[in-house]
Amino acid sequence: MAIKTVGIVGTGVIGASWTALFLAHGLRVLVADPGPDAAEKLASNLKQIWPALEEIGLSNDASLQNYEFVGASLGEYYDKVDFIQEVCTVENPFIRHS
Amino acid sequence: MPLVEVVPHPGTSDTAIAAALQFYNSLGRKAIHIKQEAPGFVANRLQAALCNEAYSLVSRGIISAQELGKSRLPSVRISMQFANAEYLYLDACVTTSLGPRWAIVGPFMANAMGGGGGSDGFRHLLEHLGPATKSWTKDMQENAFSWSHESLDKLTSSVSDELAGKDVAALEQQRDRQLIGIFKMKGDRRASVSSLDVGQL
């Protein structure tokens, strides 16, 4: 199965870096993080990282806009993603493995 | 950073492991299958080993965290010719030796080359330098950095003093630009550089 949409849980510095990398490769990304101002911080981090990825070389279909911040949890979107990456510590109480 | 450590648990299927490796490799990552989980995985453990010794050396006063060029010895001020980011003596010991070498060959290949190359090089180096290394290791273990509040305060304040007034954000940008240059030179076209430290994942 081709992976076209990635779900990310955790949008700190590392989560933002992975989001940017997936976007640079033309993937769609759904992002969740329960932290305060997570969406704004993510947008700001992505903007900062993007020029470096441009310099390295973007896929033809790469777009910095091809992501959606879905809120505190990815729970409602499991059927929309082909691959999930958790970018938080395993002790994070917001991750529920079912 | 290109490295991705793929660490399955005992119940993970081979198919899932292969899919993860393939996915990350398709993104220009260097996905490496770690066969058995160990705390910190691999890159973090290697980093911790080196950093612990660095903390120990500075805490023991064997090397200063002092800024290059601040030395009272005039001849030492010449060391300002180092690149901007190499403010600290201890850091410079890495960035001007092991760092660049390890960006090209890892410790095993470096050992094999150091032992004269060829299939016997690695064994030759270990037999030749092993005994000395053993005594260094013993000394390192006996003087390992102790993680007490006091030792931590002392270490962090000496580093903070040196970084006061420095534009660390600008140094970060310089680091990223130079890392991109290294990856491009190595032909890792897709290597991503950001504040991401692989070891932290």
PDB file of C-alpha atoms in Angstrom:
ATOM      1  CA  MET A   1       0.000   0.000   0.000  1.00  0.00           C
ATOM      2  CA  ALA A   2       1.395   3.358  -0.953  1.00  0.00           C
ATOM      3  CA  ILE A   3       1.660   5.792   1.933  1.00  0.00           C
ATOM      4  CA  LYS A   4       0.128   9.099   0.842  1.00  0.00           C
ATOM      5  CA  THR A   5      -1.235  10.570   4.065  1.00  0.00           C
ATOM      6  CA  VAL A   6       0.686  10.559   7.321  1.00  0.00           C
ATOM      7  CA  GLY A   7      -0.707  11.238  10.784  1.00  0.00           C
ATOM      8  CA  ILE A   8       1.574  12.890  13.330  1.00  0.00           C
ATOM      9  CA  VAL A   9       0.977  13.047  17.069  1.00  0.00           C
ATOM     10  CA  GLY A  10       3.130  15.692  18.709  1.00  0.00           C
ATOM     11  CA  THR A  11       4.162  18.961  17.090  1.00  0.00           C
ATOM     12  CA  GLY A  12       7.156  20.062  19.088  1.00  0.00           C
ATOM     13  CA  VAL A  13      10.429  20.864  17.351  1.00  0.00           C
ATOM     14  CA  ILE A  14      10.863  17.260  16.238  1.00  0.00           C
ATOM     15  CA  GLY A  15       7.241  16.778  15.208  1.00  0.00           C
ATOM     16  CA  ALA A  16       7.396  19.970  13.157  1.00  0.00           C
ATOM     17  CA  SER A  17      10.600  18.757  11.476  1.00  0.00           C
ATOM     18  CA  TRP A  18       8.948  15.490  10.477  1.00  0.00           C
ATOM     19  CA  THR A  19       5.850  17.326   9.260  1.00  0.00           C
ATOM     20  CA  ALA A  20       8.042  19.518   7.064  1.00  0.00           C
ATOM     21  CA  LEU A  21       9.954  16.510   5.743  1.00  0.00           C
ATOM     22  CA  PHE A  22       6.758  14.651   4.795  1.00  0.00           C
ATOM     23  CA  LEU A  23       5.396  17.785   3.103  1.00  0.00           C
ATOM     24  CA  ALA A  24       8.664  18.231   1.211  1.00  0.00           C
ATOM     25  CA  HIS A  25       8.155  14.754  -0.217  1.00  0.00           C
ATOM     26  CA  GLY A  26       4.651  15.565  -1.435  1.00  0.00           C
ATOM     27  CA  LEU A  27       2.776  13.695   1.275  1.00  0.00           C
ATOM     28  CA  ARG A  28      -0.360  14.981   3.002  1.00  0.00           C
ATOM     29  CA  VAL A  29      -0.050  15.313   6.776  1.00  0.00           C
ATOM     30  CA  LEU A  30      -2.688  15.354   9.525  1.00  0.00           C
ATOM     31  CA  VAL A  31      -1.260  16.677  12.765  1.00  0.00           C
ATOM     32  CA  ALA A  32      -2.518  16.451  16.346  1.00  0.00           C
ATOM     33  CA  ASP A  33      -1.161  17.935  19.557  1.00  0.00           C
ATOM     34  CA  PRO A  34      -2.957  18.739  22.825  1.00  0.00           C
ATOM     35  CA  GLY A  35      -0.564  21.519  23.822  1.00  0.00           C
ATOM     36  CA  PRO A  36      -1.556  25.191  24.085  1.00  0.00           C
ATOM     37  CA  ASP A  37      -0.979  27.168  20.862  1.00  0.00           C
ATOM     38  CA  ALA A  38       0.234  23.966  19.178  1.00  0.00           C
ATOM     39  CA  ALA A  39      -1.208  24.936  15.778  1.00  0.00           C
ATOM     40  CA  GLU A  40       0.424  28.383  15.827  1.00  0.00           C
ATOM     41  CA  LYS A  41       3.766  27.020  16.988  1.00  0.00           C
ATOM     42  CA  LEU A  42       3.666  24.375  14.288  1.00  0.00           C
ATOM     43  CA  ALA A  43       2.945  26.939  11.567  1.00  0.00           C
ATOM     44  CA  SER A  44       5.792  29.102  12.790  1.00  0.00           C
ATOM     45  CA  ASN A  45       8.250  26.187  13.005  1.00  0.00           C
ATOM     46  CA  LEU A  46       7.289  24.951   9.532  1.00  0.00           C
ATOM     47  CA  LYS A  47       7.912  28.378   8.067  1.00  0.00           C
ATOM     48  CA  GLN A  48      11.343  28.418   9.653  1.00  0.00           C
ATOM     49  CA  ILE A  49      12.316  24.917   8.451  1.00  0.00           C
ATOM     50  CA  TRP A  50      10.950  25.181   4.895  1.00  0.00           C
ATOM     51  CA  PRO A  51      13.788  27.231   3.299  1.00  0.00           C
ATOM     52  CA  ALA A  52      16.301  24.528   4.271  1.00  0.00           C
ATOM     53  CA  LEU A  53      14.130  21.881   2.617  1.00  0.00           C
ATOM     54  CA  GLU A  54      13.769  24.077  -0.476  1.00  0.00           C
ATOM     55  CA  GLU A  55      17.529  24.318  -0.661  1.00  0.00           C
ATOM     56  CA  ILE A  56      17.865  20.539  -0.431  1.00  0.00           C
ATOM     57  CA  GLY A  57      15.216  20.067  -3.094  1.00  0.00           C
ATOM     58  CA  LEU A  58      11.458  19.560  -2.930  1.00  0.00           C
ATOM     59  CA  SER A  59       9.343  16.933  -4.659  1.00  0.00           C
ATOM     60  CA  ASN A  60       7.287  18.302  -7.566  1.00  0.00           C
ATOM     61  CA  ASP A  61       4.077  17.951  -5.579  1.00  0.00           C
ATOM     62  CA  ALA A  62       5.480  19.348  -2.326  1.00  0.00           C
ATOM     63  CA  SER A  63       3.465  22.057  -0.606  1.00  0.00           C
ATOM     64  CA  LEU A  64       3.821  23.740   2.749  1.00  0.00           C
ATOM     65  CA  GLN A  65       0.008  24.050   2.793  1.00  0.00           C
ATOM     66  CA  ASN A  66      -0.681  20.332   2.419  1.00  0.00           C
ATOM     67  CA  TYR A  67      -1.264  19.702   6.110  1.00  0.00           C
ATOM     68  CA  GLU A  68      -4.156  20.017   8.511  1.00  0.00           C
ATOM     69  CA  PHE A  69      -3.960  20.568  12.251  1.00  0.00           C
ATOM     70  CA  VAL A  70      -6.820  18.410  13.524  1.00  0.00           C
ATOM     71  CA  GLY A  71      -6.717  19.287  17.218  1.00  0.00           C
ATOM     72  CA  ALA A  72      -5.686  17.549  20.405  1.00  0.00           C
ATOM     73  CA  SER A  73      -6.161  13.987  19.168  1.00  0.00           C
ATOM     74  CA  LEU A  74      -5.758  12.031  15.958  1.00  0.00           C
ATOM     75  CA  GLY A  75      -8.412   9.609  17.203  1.00  0.00           C
ATOM     76  CA  GLU A  76     -11.122  10.592  14.711  1.00  0.00           C
ATOM     77  CA  TYR A  77      -8.805  10.384  11.744  1.00  0.00           C
ATOM     78  CA  TYR A  78      -7.331   6.895  11.879  1.00  0.00           C
ATOM     79  CA  ASP A  79      -9.213   5.898   8.702  1.00  0.00           C
ATOM     80  CA  LYS A  80      -7.814   8.930   6.870  1.00  0.00           C
ATOM     81  CA  VAL A  81      -4.116   8.152   7.377  1.00  0.00           C
ATOM     82  CA  ASP A  82      -1.884   5.429   5.924  1.00  0.00           C
ATOM     83  CA  PHE A  83       0.872   5.742   8.513  1.00  0.00           C
ATOM     84  CA  ILE A  84       1.080   7.232  12.002  1.00  0.00           C
ATOM     85  CA  GLN A  85       4.143   8.690  13.591  1.00  0.00           C
ATOM     86  CA  GLU A  86       4.129   9.511  17.276  1.00  0.00           C
ATOM     87  CA  VAL A  87       6.592  12.245  18.039  1.00  0.00           C
ATOM     88  CA  CYS A  88       6.300  12.358  21.787  1.00  0.00           C
ATOM     89  CA  THR A  89       7.580  10.383  24.707  1.00  0.00           C
ATOM     90  CA  VAL A  90       5.926   7.035  25.378  1.00  0.00           C
ATOM     91  CA  GLU A  91       4.843   8.296  28.791  1.00  0.00           C
ATOM     92  CA  ASN A  92       2.670  10.908  27.095  1.00  0.00           C
ATOM     93  CA  PRO A  93      -0.789  10.432  28.621  1.00  0.00           C
ATOM     94  CA  PHE A  94      -2.424  11.727  25.432  1.00  0.00           C
ATOM     95  CA  ILE A  95      -1.506   8.632  23.495  1.00  0.00           C
ATOM     96  CA  ARG A  96      -4.077   5.897  23.807  1.00  0.00           C
ATOM     97  CA  HIS A  97      -3.082   2.604  22.262  1.00  0.00           C
ATOM     98  CA  SER A  98      -6.211   0.623  21.461  1.00  0.00           C
TER      99      SER A  98
ATOM    100  CA  MET B   1      19.410  14.227  10.047  1.00  0.00           C
ATOM    101  CA  PRO B   2      18.889  11.184   7.823  1.00  0.00           C
ATOM    102  CA  LEU B   3      19.093   8.419  10.432  1.00  0.00           C
ATOM    103  CA  VAL B   4      15.899   6.674  11.480  1.00  0.00           C
ATOM    104  CA  GLU B   5      16.211   3.807  13.956  1.00  0.00           C
ATOM    105  CA  VAL B   6      13.407   1.318  13.379  1.00  0.00           C
ATOM    106  CA  VAL B   7      12.951  -0.566  16.648  1.00  0.00           C
ATOM    107  CA  PRO B   8      10.330  -3.339  16.647  1.00  0.00           C
ATOM    108  CA  HIS B   9       8.989  -5.024  19.753  1.00  0.00           C
ATOM    109  CA  PRO B  10       9.026  -8.832  19.896  1.00  0.00           C
ATOM    110  CA  GLY B  11       5.515  -9.082  18.438  1.00  0.00           C
ATOM    111  CA  THR B  12       6.109  -6.807  15.433  1.00  0.00           C
ATOM    112  CA  SER B  13       5.683  -8.642  12.129  1.00  0.00           C
ATOM    113  CA  ASP B  14       8.467  -8.749   9.560  1.00  0.00           C
ATOM    114  CA  THR B  15       6.047  -7.158   7.105  1.00  0.00           C
ATOM    115  CA  ALA B  16       5.556  -4.137   9.377  1.00  0.00           C
ATOM    116  CA  ILE B  17       9.312  -3.783   9.898  1.00  0.00           C
ATOM    117  CA  ALA B  18       9.951  -3.978   6.144  1.00  0.00           C
ATOM    118  CA  ALA B  19       7.180  -1.455   5.438  1.00  0.00           C
ATOM    119  CA  ALA B  20       8.614   1.027   7.953  1.00  0.00           C
ATOM    120  CA  LEU B  21      12.142   0.632   6.572  1.00  0.00           C
ATOM    121  CA  GLN B  22      10.911   1.056   3.012  1.00  0.00           C
ATOM    122  CA  PHE B  23       8.779   4.086   3.839  1.00  0.00           C
ATOM    123  CA  TYR B  24      11.557   6.003   5.580  1.00  0.00           C
ATOM    124  CA  ASN B  25      14.104   5.063   2.920  1.00  0.00           C
ATOM    125  CA  SER B  26      11.697   6.355   0.260  1.00  0.00           C
ATOM    126  CA  LEU B  27      11.911   9.743   2.014  1.00  0.00           C
ATOM    127  CA  GLY B  28      15.683   9.814   1.676  1.00  0.00           C
ATOM    128  CA  ARG B  29      16.195   8.699   5.272  1.00  0.00           C
ATOM    129  CA  LYS B  30      18.742   6.115   6.299  1.00  0.00           C
ATOM    130  CA  ALA B  31      16.452   3.639   8.029  1.00  0.00           C
ATOM    131  CA  ILE B  32      18.274   1.103  10.154  1.00  0.00           C
ATOM    132  CA  HIS B  33      16.677  -1.957  11.690  1.00  0.00           C
ATOM    133  CA  ILE B  34      17.581  -2.215  15.381  1.00  0.00           C
ATOM    134  CA  LYS B  35      17.125  -5.862  16.303  1.00  0.00           C
ATOM    135  CA  GLN B  36      16.519  -5.442  19.993  1.00  0.00           C
ATOM    136  CA  GLU B  37      15.344  -2.456  21.966  1.00  0.00           C
ATOM    137  CA  ALA B  38      17.860  -0.970  24.379  1.00  0.00           C
ATOM    138  CA  PRO B  39      17.159   2.171  26.450  1.00  0.00           C
ATOM    139  CA  GLY B  40      17.978   5.189  24.287  1.00  0.00           C
ATOM    140  CA  PHE B  41      18.340   2.974  21.188  1.00  0.00           C
ATOM    141  CA  VAL B  42      21.703   3.357  19.408  1.00  0.00           C
ATOM    142  CA  ALA B  43      22.601   6.904  18.325  1.00  0.00           C
ATOM    143  CA  ASN B  44      21.467   8.314  21.659  1.00  0.00           C
ATOM    144  CA  ARG B  45      23.566   5.794  23.565  1.00  0.00           C
ATOM    145  CA  LEU B  46      26.655   6.622  21.509  1.00  0.00           C
ATOM    146  CA  GLN B  47      26.010  10.313  22.065  1.00  0.00           C
ATOM    147  CA  ALA B  48      25.511   9.779  25.806  1.00  0.00           C
ATOM    148  CA  ALA B  49      28.798   7.892  26.099  1.00  0.00           C
ATOM    149  CA  LEU B  50      30.747  10.724  24.480  1.00  0.00           C
ATOM    150  CA  CYS B  51      28.871  13.505  26.267  1.00  0.00           C
ATOM    151  CA  ASN B  52      29.316  11.920  29.682  1.00  0.00           C
ATOM    152  CA  GLU B  53      33.048  11.869  29.172  1.00  0.00           C
ATOM    153  CA  ALA B  54      32.952  15.485  27.962  1.00  0.00           C
ATOM    154  CA  TYR B  55      31.064  16.511  31.130  1.00  0.00           C
ATOM    155  CA  SER B  56      33.603  14.629  33.214  1.00  0.00           C
ATOM    156  CA  LEU B  57      36.634  16.202  31.529  1.00  0.00           C
ATOM    157  CA  VAL B  58      35.288  19.734  31.991  1.00  0.00           C
ATOM    158  CA  SER B  59      34.090  19.086  35.557  1.00  0.00           C
ATOM    159  CA  ARG B  60      37.507  17.740  36.514  1.00  0.00           C
ATOM    160  CA  GLY B  61      39.205  20.812  35.041  1.00  0.00           C
ATOM    161  CA  ILE B  62      41.194  18.744  32.563  1.00  0.00           C
ATOM    162  CA  ILE B  63      39.921  20.944  29.789  1.00  0.00           C
ATOM    163  CA  SER B  64      38.160  24.246  30.089  1.00  0.00           C
ATOM    164  CA  ALA B  65      34.804  25.155  28.677  1.00  0.00           C
ATOM    165  CA  GLN B  66      36.520  28.531  28.317  1.00  0.00           C
ATOM    166  CA  GLU B  67      35.966  30.475  25.162  1.00  0.00           C
ATOM    167  CA  LEU B  68      38.624  30.232  22.508  1.00  0.00           C
ATOM    168  CA  GLY B  69      40.625  33.435  22.257  1.00  0.00           C
ATOM    169  CA  LYS B  70      40.020  34.457  25.860  1.00  0.00           C
ATOM    170  CA  SER B  71      43.121  32.654  26.988  1.00  0.00           C
ATOM    171  CA  ARG B  72      45.787  34.544  28.914  1.00  0.00           C
ATOM    172  CA  LEU B  73      48.374  32.845  26.726  1.00  0.00           C
ATOM    173  CA  PRO B  74      48.950  35.073  23.668  1.00  0.00           C
ATOM    174  CA  SER B  75      49.830  32.187  21.380  1.00  0.00           C
ATOM    175  CA  VAL B  76      46.515  30.536  22.147  1.00  0.00           C
ATOM    176  CA  ARG B  77      44.542  33.505  20.862  1.00  0.00           C
ATOM    177  CA  ILE B  78      45.506  32.363  17.388  1.00  0.00           C
ATOM    178  CA  SER B  79      42.907  29.676  17.852  1.00  0.00           C
ATOM    179  CA  MET B  80      40.308  32.304  16.950  1.00  0.00           C
ATOM    180  CA  GLN B  81      40.922  31.134  13.399  1.00  0.00           C
ATOM    181  CA  PHE B  82      38.518  28.325  14.251  1.00  0.00           C
ATOM    182  CA  ALA B  83      35.059  28.621  12.736  1.00  0.00           C
ATOM    183  CA  ASN B  84      32.569  30.784  14.605  1.00  0.00           C
ATOM    184  CA  ALA B  85      30.589  27.989  16.178  1.00  0.00           C
ATOM    185  CA  GLU B  86      33.646  26.498  17.841  1.00  0.00           C
ATOM    186  CA  TYR B  87      33.533  28.717  20.887  1.00  0.00           C
ATOM    187  CA  LEU B  88      34.343  26.111  23.453  1.00  0.00           C
ATOM    188  CA  TYR B  89      37.575  24.208  23.812  1.00  0.00           C
ATOM    189  CA  LEU B  90      35.833  20.929  24.507  1.00  0.00           C
ATOM    190  CA  ASP B  91      33.565  21.354  21.486  1.00  0.00           C
ATOM    191  CA  ALA B  92      36.527  22.173  19.278  1.00  0.00           C
ATOM    192  CA  CYS B  93      38.139  18.887  20.318  1.00  0.00           C
ATOM    193  CA  VAL B  94      35.241  17.159  18.585  1.00  0.00           C
ATOM    194  CA  THR B  95      34.531  19.479  15.636  1.00  0.00           C
ATOM    195  CA  THR B  96      38.159  19.511  14.536  1.00  0.00           C
ATOM    196  CA  SER B  97      38.806  15.782  14.838  1.00  0.00           C
ATOM    197  CA  LEU B  98      36.283  13.036  15.453  1.00  0.00           C
ATOM    198  CA  GLY B  99      33.304  15.012  14.122  1.00  0.00           C
ATOM    199  CA  PRO B 100      34.395  15.458  10.502  1.00  0.00           C
ATOM    200  CA  ARG B 101      35.925  11.983  10.349  1.00  0.00           C
ATOM    201  CA  TRP B 102      32.793  10.313  11.665  1.00  0.00           C
ATOM    202  CA  ALA B 103      30.679  12.219   9.125  1.00  0.00           C
ATOM    203  CA  ILE B 104      32.506  10.230   6.451  1.00  0.00           C
ATOM    204  CA  VAL B 105      33.410   6.892   8.072  1.00  0.00           C
ATOM    205  CA  GLY B 106      31.997   5.461  11.266  1.00  0.00           C
ATOM    206  CA  PRO B 107      34.071   4.175  14.182  1.00  0.00           C
ATOM    207  CA  PHE B 108      34.401   0.626  12.837  1.00  0.00           C
ATOM    208  CA  MET B 109      35.633   1.645   9.392  1.00  0.00           C
ATOM    209  CA  ALA B 110      37.857   4.308  10.951  1.00  0.00           C
ATOM    210  CA  ASN B 111      39.390   1.615  13.176  1.00  0.00           C
ATOM    211  CA  ALA B 112      39.947  -0.710  10.219  1.00  0.00           C
ATOM    212  CA  MET B 113      41.670   2.072   8.285  1.00  0.00           C
ATOM    213  CA  GLY B 114      43.686   3.074  11.344  1.00  0.00           C
ATOM    214  CA  GLY B 115      44.883  -0.503  11.664  1.00  0.00           C
ATOM    215  CA  GLY B 116      46.388  -0.445   8.213  1.00  0.00           C
ATOM    216  CA  GLY B 117      43.234  -1.173   6.249  1.00  0.00           C
ATOM    217  CA  GLY B 118      42.449  -4.501   4.660  1.00  0.00           C
ATOM    218  CA  SER B 119      40.474  -7.274   6.295  1.00  0.00           C
ATOM    219  CA  ASP B 120      42.945  -7.494   9.182  1.00  0.00           C
ATOM    220  CA  GLY B 121      43.015  -3.754   9.861  1.00  0.00           C
ATOM    221  CA  PHE B 122      40.306  -3.726  12.482  1.00  0.00           C
ATOM    222  CA  ARG B 123      41.768  -6.641  14.447  1.00  0.00           C
ATOM    223  CA  HIS B 124      45.257  -5.179  14.157  1.00  0.00           C
ATOM    224  CA  LEU B 125      44.161  -1.851  15.610  1.00  0.00           C
ATOM    225  CA  LEU B 126      42.342  -3.497  18.505  1.00  0.00           C
ATOM    226  CA  GLU B 127      45.300  -5.701  19.364  1.00  0.00           C
ATOM    227  CA  HIS B 128      47.696  -2.787  19.045  1.00  0.00           C
ATOM    228  CA  LEU B 129      45.747  -0.097  20.924  1.00  0.00           C
ATOM    229  CA  GLY B 130      43.425  -2.294  22.959  1.00  0.00           C
ATOM    230  CA  PRO B 131      45.587  -2.516  26.097  1.00  0.00           C
ATOM    231  CA  ALA B 132      46.046   1.263  26.275  1.00  0.00           C
ATOM    232  CA  THR B 133      42.370   1.875  25.608  1.00  0.00           C
ATOM    233  CA  LYS B 134      41.520  -0.479  28.432  1.00  0.00           C
ATOM    234  CA  SER B 135      43.387   1.658  30.949  1.00  0.00           C
ATOM    235  CA  TRP B 136      41.729   4.813  29.578  1.00  0.00           C
ATOM    236  CA  THR B 137      38.350   3.157  29.953  1.00  0.00           C
ATOM    237  CA  LYS B 138      39.134   2.206  33.533  1.00  0.00           C
ATOM    238  CA  ASP B 139      40.079   5.806  34.295  1.00  0.00           C
ATOM    239  CA  MET B 140      36.908   7.058  32.625  1.00  0.00           C
ATOM    240  CA  GLN B 141      34.761   4.711  34.660  1.00  0.00           C
ATOM    241  CA  GLU B 142      36.480   5.712  37.901  1.00  0.00           C
ATOM    242  CA  ASN B 143      36.002   9.404  37.101  1.00  0.00           C
ATOM    243  CA  ALA B 144      32.597   9.222  35.462  1.00  0.00           C
ATOM    244  CA  PHE B 145      30.534  12.405  35.680  1.00  0.00           C
ATOM    245  CA  SER B 146      28.260  12.165  38.686  1.00  0.00           C
ATOM    246  CA  TRP B 147      24.755  13.424  38.132  1.00  0.00           C
ATOM    247  CA  SER B 148      24.325  15.410  41.337  1.00  0.00           C
ATOM    248  CA  HIS B 149      22.673  18.829  41.620  1.00  0.00           C
ATOM    249  CA  GLU B 150      25.993  20.306  42.660  1.00  0.00           C
ATOM    250  CA  SER B 151      28.005  18.932  39.740  1.00  0.00           C
ATOM    251  CA  LEU B 152      25.246  19.858  37.332  1.00  0.00           C
ATOM    252  CA  ASP B 153      25.108  23.435  38.646  1.00  0.00           C
ATOM    253  CA  LYS B 154      28.848  23.823  38.285  1.00  0.00           C
ATOM    254  CA  LEU B 155      28.953  22.426  34.777  1.00  0.00           C
ATOM    255  CA  THR B 156      25.943  24.305  33.436  1.00  0.00           C
ATOM    256  CA  SER B 157      27.010  27.639  34.886  1.00  0.00           C
ATOM    257  CA  SER B 158      30.455  27.413  33.280  1.00  0.00           C
ATOM    258  CA  VAL B 159      28.904  26.687  29.892  1.00  0.00           C
ATOM    259  CA  SER B 160      26.207  29.363  30.314  1.00  0.00           C
ATOM    260  CA  ASP B 161      28.873  31.952  31.139  1.00  0.00           C
ATOM    261  CA  GLU B 162      30.633  31.224  27.883  1.00  0.00           C
ATOM    262  CA  LEU B 163      27.468  31.410  25.831  1.00  0.00           C
ATOM    263  CA  ALA B 164      26.242  34.670  27.395  1.00  0.00           C
ATOM    264  CA  GLY B 165      25.905  37.336  24.729  1.00  0.00           C
ATOM    265  CA  LYS B 166      26.383  34.886  21.872  1.00  0.00           C
ATOM    266  CA  ASP B 167      23.789  34.784  19.139  1.00  0.00           C
ATOM    267  CA  VAL B 168      23.004  31.086  19.439  1.00  0.00           C
ATOM    268  CA  ALA B 169      20.101  31.362  16.964  1.00  0.00           C
ATOM    269  CA  ALA B 170      22.486  32.674  14.319  1.00  0.00           C
ATOM    270  CA  LEU B 171      24.905  29.865  15.107  1.00  0.00           C
ATOM    271  CA  GLU B 172      22.069  27.397  14.642  1.00  0.00           C
ATOM    272  CA  GLN B 173      21.373  28.786  11.195  1.00  0.00           C
ATOM    273  CA  GLN B 174      25.033  28.557  10.343  1.00  0.00           C
ATOM    274  CA  ARG B 175      25.049  24.951  11.582  1.00  0.00           C
ATOM    275  CA  ASP B 176      22.087  24.082   9.372  1.00  0.00           C
ATOM    276  CA  ARG B 177      23.616  25.708   6.289  1.00  0.00           C
ATOM    277  CA  GLN B 178      26.894  23.893   6.797  1.00  0.00           C
ATOM    278  CA  LEU B 179      25.181  20.574   7.473  1.00  0.00           C
ATOM    279  CA  ILE B 180      23.238  20.912   4.225  1.00  0.00           C
ATOM    280  CA  GLY B 181      26.577  21.523   2.513  1.00  0.00           C
ATOM    281  CA  ILE B 182      28.028  18.357   4.023  1.00  0.00           C
ATOM    282  CA  PHE B 183      25.038  16.227   3.058  1.00  0.00           C
ATOM    283  CA  LYS B 184      25.044  17.635  -0.463  1.00  0.00           C
ATOM    284  CA  MET B 185      28.731  16.926  -0.794  1.00  0.00           C
ATOM    285  CA  LYS B 186      28.121  13.370   0.342  1.00  0.00           C
ATOM    286  CA  GLY B 187      25.345  13.021  -2.230  1.00  0.00           C
ATOM    287  CA  ASP B 188      22.521  12.677   0.312  1.00  0.00           C
ATOM    288  CA  ARG B 189      20.341  15.009  -1.734  1.00  0.00           C
ATOM    289  CA  ARG B 190      17.248  14.545   0.362  1.00  0.00           C
ATOM    290  CA  ALA B 191      18.960  14.814   3.709  1.00  0.00           C
ATOM    291  CA  SER B 192      16.867  17.119   5.805  1.00  0.00           C
ATOM    292  CA  VAL B 193      18.423  19.500   8.208  1.00  0.00           C
ATOM    293  CA  SER B 194      16.614  21.302  10.948  1.00  0.00           C
ATOM    294  CA  SER B 195      16.763  21.525  14.680  1.00  0.00           C
ATOM    295  CA  LEU B 196      15.827  17.864  14.572  1.00  0.00           C
ATOM    296  CA  ASP B 197      18.307  15.729  16.389  1.00  0.00           C
ATOM    297  CA  VAL B 198      17.828  12.134  15.345  1.00  0.00           C
ATOM    298  CA  GLY B 199      18.896  10.909  18.678  1.00  0.00           C
ATOM    299  CA  GLN B 200      15.998  12.579  20.389  1.00  0.00           C
ATOM    300  CA  LEU B 201      13.289  10.721  18.591  1.00  0.00           C
TER     301      LEU B 201
END
